[in-house]
GROMACS .gro file of C-alpha atoms in nm:
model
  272
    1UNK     CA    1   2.340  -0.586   0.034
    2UNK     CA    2   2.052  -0.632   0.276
    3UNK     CA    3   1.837  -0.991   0.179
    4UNK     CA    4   1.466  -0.886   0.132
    5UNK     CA    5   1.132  -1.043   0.045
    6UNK     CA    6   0.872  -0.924  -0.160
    7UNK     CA    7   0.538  -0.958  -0.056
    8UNK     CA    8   0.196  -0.979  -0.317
    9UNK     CA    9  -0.176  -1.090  -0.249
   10UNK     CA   10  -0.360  -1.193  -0.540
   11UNK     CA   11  -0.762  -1.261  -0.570
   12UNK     CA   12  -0.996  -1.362  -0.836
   13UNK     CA   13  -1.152  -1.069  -0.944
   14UNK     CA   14  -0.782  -0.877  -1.062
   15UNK     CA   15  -0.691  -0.864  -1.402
   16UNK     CA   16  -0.464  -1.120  -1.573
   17UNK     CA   17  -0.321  -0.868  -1.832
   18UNK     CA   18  -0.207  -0.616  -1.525
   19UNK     CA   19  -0.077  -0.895  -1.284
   20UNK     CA   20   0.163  -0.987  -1.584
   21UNK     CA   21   0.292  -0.639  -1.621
   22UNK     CA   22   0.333  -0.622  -1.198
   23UNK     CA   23   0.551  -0.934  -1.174
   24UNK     CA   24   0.740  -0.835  -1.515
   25UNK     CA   25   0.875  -0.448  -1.302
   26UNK     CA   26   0.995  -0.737  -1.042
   27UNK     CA   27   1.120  -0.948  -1.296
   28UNK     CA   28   1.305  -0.632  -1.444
   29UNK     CA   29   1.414  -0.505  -1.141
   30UNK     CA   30   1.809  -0.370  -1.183
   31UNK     CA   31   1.820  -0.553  -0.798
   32UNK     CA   32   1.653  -0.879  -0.799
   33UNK     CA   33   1.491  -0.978  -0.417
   34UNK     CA   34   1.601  -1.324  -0.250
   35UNK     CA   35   1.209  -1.435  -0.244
   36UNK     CA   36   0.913  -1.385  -0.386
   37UNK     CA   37   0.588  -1.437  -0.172
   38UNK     CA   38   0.241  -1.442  -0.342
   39UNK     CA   39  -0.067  -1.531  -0.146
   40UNK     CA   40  -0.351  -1.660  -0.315
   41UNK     CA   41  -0.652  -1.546  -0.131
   42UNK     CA   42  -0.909  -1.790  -0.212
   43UNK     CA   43  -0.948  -1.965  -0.572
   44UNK     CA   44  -0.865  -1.789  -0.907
   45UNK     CA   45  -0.945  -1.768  -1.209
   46UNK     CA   46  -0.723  -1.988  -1.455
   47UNK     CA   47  -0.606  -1.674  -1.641
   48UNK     CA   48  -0.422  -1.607  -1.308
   49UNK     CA   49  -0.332  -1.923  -1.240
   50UNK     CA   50  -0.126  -1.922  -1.551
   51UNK     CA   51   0.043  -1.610  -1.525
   52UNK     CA   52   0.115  -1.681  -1.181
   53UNK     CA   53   0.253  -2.026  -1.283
   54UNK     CA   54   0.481  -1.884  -1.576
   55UNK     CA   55   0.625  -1.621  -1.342
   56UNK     CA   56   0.695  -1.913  -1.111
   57UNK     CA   57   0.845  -2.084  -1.389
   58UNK     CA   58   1.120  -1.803  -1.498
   59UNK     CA   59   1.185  -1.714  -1.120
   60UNK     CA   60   1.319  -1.989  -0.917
   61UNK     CA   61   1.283  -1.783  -0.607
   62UNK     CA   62   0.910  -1.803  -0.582
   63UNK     CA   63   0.680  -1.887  -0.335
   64UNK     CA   64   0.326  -1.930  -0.364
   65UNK     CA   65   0.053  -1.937  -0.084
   66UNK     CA   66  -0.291  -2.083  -0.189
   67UNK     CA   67  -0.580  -2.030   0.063
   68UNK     CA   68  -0.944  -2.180  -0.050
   69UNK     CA   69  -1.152  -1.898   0.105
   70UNK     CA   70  -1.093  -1.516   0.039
   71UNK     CA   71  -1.089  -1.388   0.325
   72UNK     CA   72  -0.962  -1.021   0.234
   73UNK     CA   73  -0.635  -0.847   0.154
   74UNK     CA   74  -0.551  -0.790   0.556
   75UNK     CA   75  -0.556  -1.147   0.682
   76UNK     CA   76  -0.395  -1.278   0.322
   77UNK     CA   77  -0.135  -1.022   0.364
   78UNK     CA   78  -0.079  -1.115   0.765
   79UNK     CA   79  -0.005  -1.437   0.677
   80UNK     CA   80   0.238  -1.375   0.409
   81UNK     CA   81   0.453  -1.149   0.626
   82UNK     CA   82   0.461  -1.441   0.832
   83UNK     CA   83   0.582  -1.644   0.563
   84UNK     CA   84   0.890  -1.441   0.461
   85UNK     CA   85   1.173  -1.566   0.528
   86UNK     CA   86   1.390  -1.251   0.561
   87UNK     CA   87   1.342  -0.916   0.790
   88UNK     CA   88   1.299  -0.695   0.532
   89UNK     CA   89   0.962  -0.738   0.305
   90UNK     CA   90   0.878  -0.529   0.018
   91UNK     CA   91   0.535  -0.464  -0.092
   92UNK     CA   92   0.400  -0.480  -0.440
   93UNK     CA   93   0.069  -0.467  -0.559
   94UNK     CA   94  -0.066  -0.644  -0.857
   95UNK     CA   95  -0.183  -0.368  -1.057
   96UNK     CA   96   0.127  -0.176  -1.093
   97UNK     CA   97   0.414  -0.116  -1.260
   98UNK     CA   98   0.742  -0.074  -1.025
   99UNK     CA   99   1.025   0.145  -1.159
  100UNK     CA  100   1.326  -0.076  -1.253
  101UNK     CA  101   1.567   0.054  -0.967
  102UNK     CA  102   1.284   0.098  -0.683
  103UNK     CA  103   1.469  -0.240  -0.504
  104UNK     CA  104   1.826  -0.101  -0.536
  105UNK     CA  105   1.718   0.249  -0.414
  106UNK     CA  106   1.493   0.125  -0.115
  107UNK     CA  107   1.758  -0.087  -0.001
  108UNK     CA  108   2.063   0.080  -0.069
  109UNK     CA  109   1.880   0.351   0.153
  110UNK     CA  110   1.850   0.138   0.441
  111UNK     CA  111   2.151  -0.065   0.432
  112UNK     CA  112   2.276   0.355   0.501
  113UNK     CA  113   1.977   0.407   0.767
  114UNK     CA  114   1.933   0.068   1.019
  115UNK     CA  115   1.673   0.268   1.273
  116UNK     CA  116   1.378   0.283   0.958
  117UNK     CA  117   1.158   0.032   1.025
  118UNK     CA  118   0.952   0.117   0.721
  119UNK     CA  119   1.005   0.356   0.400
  120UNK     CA  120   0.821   0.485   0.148
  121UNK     CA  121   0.842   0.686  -0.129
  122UNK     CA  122   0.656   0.872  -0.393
  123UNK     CA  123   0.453   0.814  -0.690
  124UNK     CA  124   0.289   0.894  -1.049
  125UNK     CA  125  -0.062   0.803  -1.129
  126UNK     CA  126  -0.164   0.687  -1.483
  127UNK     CA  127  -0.515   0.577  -1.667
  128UNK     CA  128  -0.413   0.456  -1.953
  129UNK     CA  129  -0.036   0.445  -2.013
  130UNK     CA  130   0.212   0.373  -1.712
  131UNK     CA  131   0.446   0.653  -1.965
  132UNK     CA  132   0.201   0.878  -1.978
  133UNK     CA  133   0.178   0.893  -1.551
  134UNK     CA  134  -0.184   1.202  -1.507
  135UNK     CA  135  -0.035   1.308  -1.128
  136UNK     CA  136   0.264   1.265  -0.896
  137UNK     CA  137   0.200   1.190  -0.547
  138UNK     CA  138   0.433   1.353  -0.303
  139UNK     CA  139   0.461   1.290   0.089
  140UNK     CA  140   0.618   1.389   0.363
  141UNK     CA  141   0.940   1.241   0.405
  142UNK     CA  142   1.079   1.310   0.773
  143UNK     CA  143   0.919   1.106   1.074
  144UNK     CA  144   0.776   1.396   1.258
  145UNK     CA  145   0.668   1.565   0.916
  146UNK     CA  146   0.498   1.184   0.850
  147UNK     CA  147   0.368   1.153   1.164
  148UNK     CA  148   0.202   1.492   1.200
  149UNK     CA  149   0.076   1.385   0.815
  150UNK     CA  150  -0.063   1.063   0.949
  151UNK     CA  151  -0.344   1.232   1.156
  152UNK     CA  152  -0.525   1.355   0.904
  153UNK     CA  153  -0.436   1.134   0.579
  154UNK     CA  154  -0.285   0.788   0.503
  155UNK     CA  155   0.106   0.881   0.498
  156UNK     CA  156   0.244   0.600   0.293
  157UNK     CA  157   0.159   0.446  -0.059
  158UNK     CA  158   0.085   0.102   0.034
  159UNK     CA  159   0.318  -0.030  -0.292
  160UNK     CA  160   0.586   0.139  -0.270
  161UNK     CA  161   0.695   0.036   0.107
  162UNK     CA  162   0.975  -0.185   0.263
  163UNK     CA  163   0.953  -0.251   0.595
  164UNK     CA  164   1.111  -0.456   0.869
  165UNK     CA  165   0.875  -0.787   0.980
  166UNK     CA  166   0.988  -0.748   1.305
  167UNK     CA  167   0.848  -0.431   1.325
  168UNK     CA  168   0.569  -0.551   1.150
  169UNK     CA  169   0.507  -0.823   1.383
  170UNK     CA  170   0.569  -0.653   1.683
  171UNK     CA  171   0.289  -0.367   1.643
  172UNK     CA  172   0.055  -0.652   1.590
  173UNK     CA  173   0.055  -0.715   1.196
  174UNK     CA  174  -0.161  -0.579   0.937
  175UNK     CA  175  -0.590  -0.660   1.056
  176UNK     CA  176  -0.874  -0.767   0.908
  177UNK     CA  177  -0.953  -0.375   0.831
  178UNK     CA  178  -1.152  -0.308   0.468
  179UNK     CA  179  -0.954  -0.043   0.276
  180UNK     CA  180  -0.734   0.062   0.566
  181UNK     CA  181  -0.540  -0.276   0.668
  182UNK     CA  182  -0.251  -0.028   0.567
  183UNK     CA  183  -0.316   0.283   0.723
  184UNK     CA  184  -0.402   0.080   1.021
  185UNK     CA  185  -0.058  -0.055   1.024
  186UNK     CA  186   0.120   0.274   1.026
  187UNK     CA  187  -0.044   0.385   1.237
  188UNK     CA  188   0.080   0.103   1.502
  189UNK     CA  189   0.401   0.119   1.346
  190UNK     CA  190   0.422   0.461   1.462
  191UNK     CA  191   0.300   0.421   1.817
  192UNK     CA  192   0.525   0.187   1.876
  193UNK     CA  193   0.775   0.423   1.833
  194UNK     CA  194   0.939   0.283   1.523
  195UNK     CA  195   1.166   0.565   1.297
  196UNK     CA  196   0.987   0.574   0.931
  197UNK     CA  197   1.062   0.770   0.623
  198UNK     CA  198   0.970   0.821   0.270
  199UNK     CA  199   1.240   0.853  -0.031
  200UNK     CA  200   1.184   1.144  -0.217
  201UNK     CA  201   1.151   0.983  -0.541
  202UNK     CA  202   0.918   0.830  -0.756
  203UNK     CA  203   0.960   0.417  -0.713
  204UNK     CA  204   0.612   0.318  -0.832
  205UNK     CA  205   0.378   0.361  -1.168
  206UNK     CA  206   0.000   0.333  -1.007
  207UNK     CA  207  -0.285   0.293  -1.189
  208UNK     CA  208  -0.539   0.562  -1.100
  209UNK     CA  209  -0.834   0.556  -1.365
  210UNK     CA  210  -1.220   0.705  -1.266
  211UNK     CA  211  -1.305   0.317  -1.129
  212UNK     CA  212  -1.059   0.396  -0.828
  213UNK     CA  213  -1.181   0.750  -0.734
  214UNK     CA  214  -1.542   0.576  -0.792
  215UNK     CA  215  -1.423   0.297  -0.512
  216UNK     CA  216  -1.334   0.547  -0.249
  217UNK     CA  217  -1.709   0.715  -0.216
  218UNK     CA  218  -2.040   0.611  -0.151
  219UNK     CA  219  -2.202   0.507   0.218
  220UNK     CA  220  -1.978   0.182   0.258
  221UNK     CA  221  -1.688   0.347   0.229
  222UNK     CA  222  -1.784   0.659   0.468
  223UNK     CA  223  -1.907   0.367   0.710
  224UNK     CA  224  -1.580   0.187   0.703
  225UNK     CA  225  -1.386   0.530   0.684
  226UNK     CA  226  -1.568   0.673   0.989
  227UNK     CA  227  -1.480   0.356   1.198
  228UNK     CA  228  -1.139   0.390   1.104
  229UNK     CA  229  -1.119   0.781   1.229
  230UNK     CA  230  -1.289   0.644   1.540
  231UNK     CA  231  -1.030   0.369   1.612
  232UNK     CA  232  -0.773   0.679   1.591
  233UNK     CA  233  -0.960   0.848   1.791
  234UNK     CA  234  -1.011   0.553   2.046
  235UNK     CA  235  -0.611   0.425   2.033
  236UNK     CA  236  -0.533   0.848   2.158
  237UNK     CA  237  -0.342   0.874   1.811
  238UNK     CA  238  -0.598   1.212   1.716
  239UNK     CA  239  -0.748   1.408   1.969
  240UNK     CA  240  -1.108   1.500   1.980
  241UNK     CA  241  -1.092   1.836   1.729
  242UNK     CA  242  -0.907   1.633   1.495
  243UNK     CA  243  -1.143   1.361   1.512
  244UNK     CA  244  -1.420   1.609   1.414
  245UNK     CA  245  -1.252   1.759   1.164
  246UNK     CA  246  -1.161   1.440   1.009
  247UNK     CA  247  -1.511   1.325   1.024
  248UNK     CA  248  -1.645   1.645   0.844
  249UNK     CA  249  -1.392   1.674   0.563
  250UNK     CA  250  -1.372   1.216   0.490
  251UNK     CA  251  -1.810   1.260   0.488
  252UNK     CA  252  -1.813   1.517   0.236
  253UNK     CA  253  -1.515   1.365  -0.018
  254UNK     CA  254  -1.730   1.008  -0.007
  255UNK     CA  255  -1.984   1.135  -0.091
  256UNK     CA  256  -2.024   1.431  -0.343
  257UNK     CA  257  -2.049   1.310  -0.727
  258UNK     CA  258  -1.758   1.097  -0.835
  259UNK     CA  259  -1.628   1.342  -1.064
  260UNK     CA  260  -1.621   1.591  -0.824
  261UNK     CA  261  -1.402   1.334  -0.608
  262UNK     CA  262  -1.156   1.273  -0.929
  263UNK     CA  263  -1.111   1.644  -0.992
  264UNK     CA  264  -1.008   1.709  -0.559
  265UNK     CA  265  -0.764   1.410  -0.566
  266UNK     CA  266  -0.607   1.490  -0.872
  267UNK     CA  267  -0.597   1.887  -0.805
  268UNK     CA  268  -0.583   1.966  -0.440
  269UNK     CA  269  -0.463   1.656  -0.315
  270UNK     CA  270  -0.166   1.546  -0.511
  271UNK     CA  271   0.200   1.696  -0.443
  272UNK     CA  272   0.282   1.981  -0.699
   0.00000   0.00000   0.00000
């Protein structure tokens, strides 16, 4: 079996109670990963100190990162890929709940398929319990069906991806970019000409309550969104009409009324 890293950023304002049940689905994991990299971007509080510290504890594959200033999920997240120690690094985020075989699936996939440099996969939103999930993402899963995908929306769920730090490192490594250091990635990724993929399977439980939706409006978002679509625009990835388009559609969803945003993501833009 392929060796693999897996890959977490952690800052002060997350919640001790859901970074426990994150690093418990690795813990429980039917396919356990050879390391375990979490960056600490800037001080904590002690409440994740000390879960951070008992995971450590159980798991003697652990590595842990501390940086005194926070200087934002991109740059923390840059230098941890550059920390792994093996070629394939699998992202987790710290507020939710991977299925037990998402490891063995992911990589039993591309021990089969060497040419993805980075794969996906679907998965189920939840608000209150990860059993309960509210939605199911789907996504494309081919690279051209991704990559036509990827000119209009983001076509990857940032926690549920492996991909290949050479690949990684080569399209110049995730950016200082607010909300989109992902997205920003792929999209290198695929310029570089790198074959990607998403499983079409559920491989992460994401927690999706109002507070999300709420994140994803108002004019700083719009104003970081709109910068984004013009760095697409400006790297030839989407042409001019798509640019506009973009524009148009991104300006209204930030910002109508936030339950108006809830009821579009969860009703139009989710997978059937």
């Amino acid at each position: 079996m392929l060796k693999f890293s897996v890959l977490l950023s952690v800052y002060k304002n997350e919640k001790p109670e859901y970074l426990r049940l994150a690093l418990q689905s690795i813990a429980a994991q039917t396919l356990q990963p050879d390391e375990i990299v979490i960056v600490k971007d800037g001080g904590l509080t002690q409440a994740l100190d000390a879960v951070i510290d008992d995971f450590a504890a159980k798991q003697q594959n652990v590595r842990v990162l501390p940086f005194a200033q926070n200087r934002g999920l991109g740059l923390a997240l840059r230098d941890g890929v550059t920390a792994c120690t093996h070629e394939y690094i699998a992202r987790m985020d710290t507020d939710d709940i991977a299925l037990p075989d998402r490891f063995a699936r992911q990589m039993a996939y591309l021990a089969k398929h060497h040419d993805i440099a980075l794969l996906g996969g679907w998965i189920t939103e939840f608000s209150q319990d990860a059993d309960k999930p509210d939605t199911i993402t789907k996504l494309p899963c081919a690279h051209e069906a991704i990559l036509s995908y990827a000119k209009k929306r983001n076509p990857f769920r940032h926690m549920t991806v492996v991909f290949k730090k050479s690949a990684v490192i080569t399209s110049g490594n995730y950016r200082d970019f607010l909300w989109f250091e992902d997205y920003d990635l792929w999209v290198r990724i695929l310029q570089q000409g790198y074959k990607v993929a998403n499983m079409p399977e559920v491989l992460v439980n994401v927690r999706a309550g109002e507070e999300m939706f709420a994140r994803r409006g108002g004019w700083r978002y719009l104003k970081q969104d709109l910068a984004f679509q013009k760095n697409l625009h400006e790297s030839d990835f989407i042409n001019v009409y798509q640019y506009i388009k973009n524009v148009l559609i991104r300006s209204a969803m930030r910002l109508i009324p936030n339950f108006l945003r809830v009821a579009i993501y969860k009703n139009l833009l989710r997978g059937s």
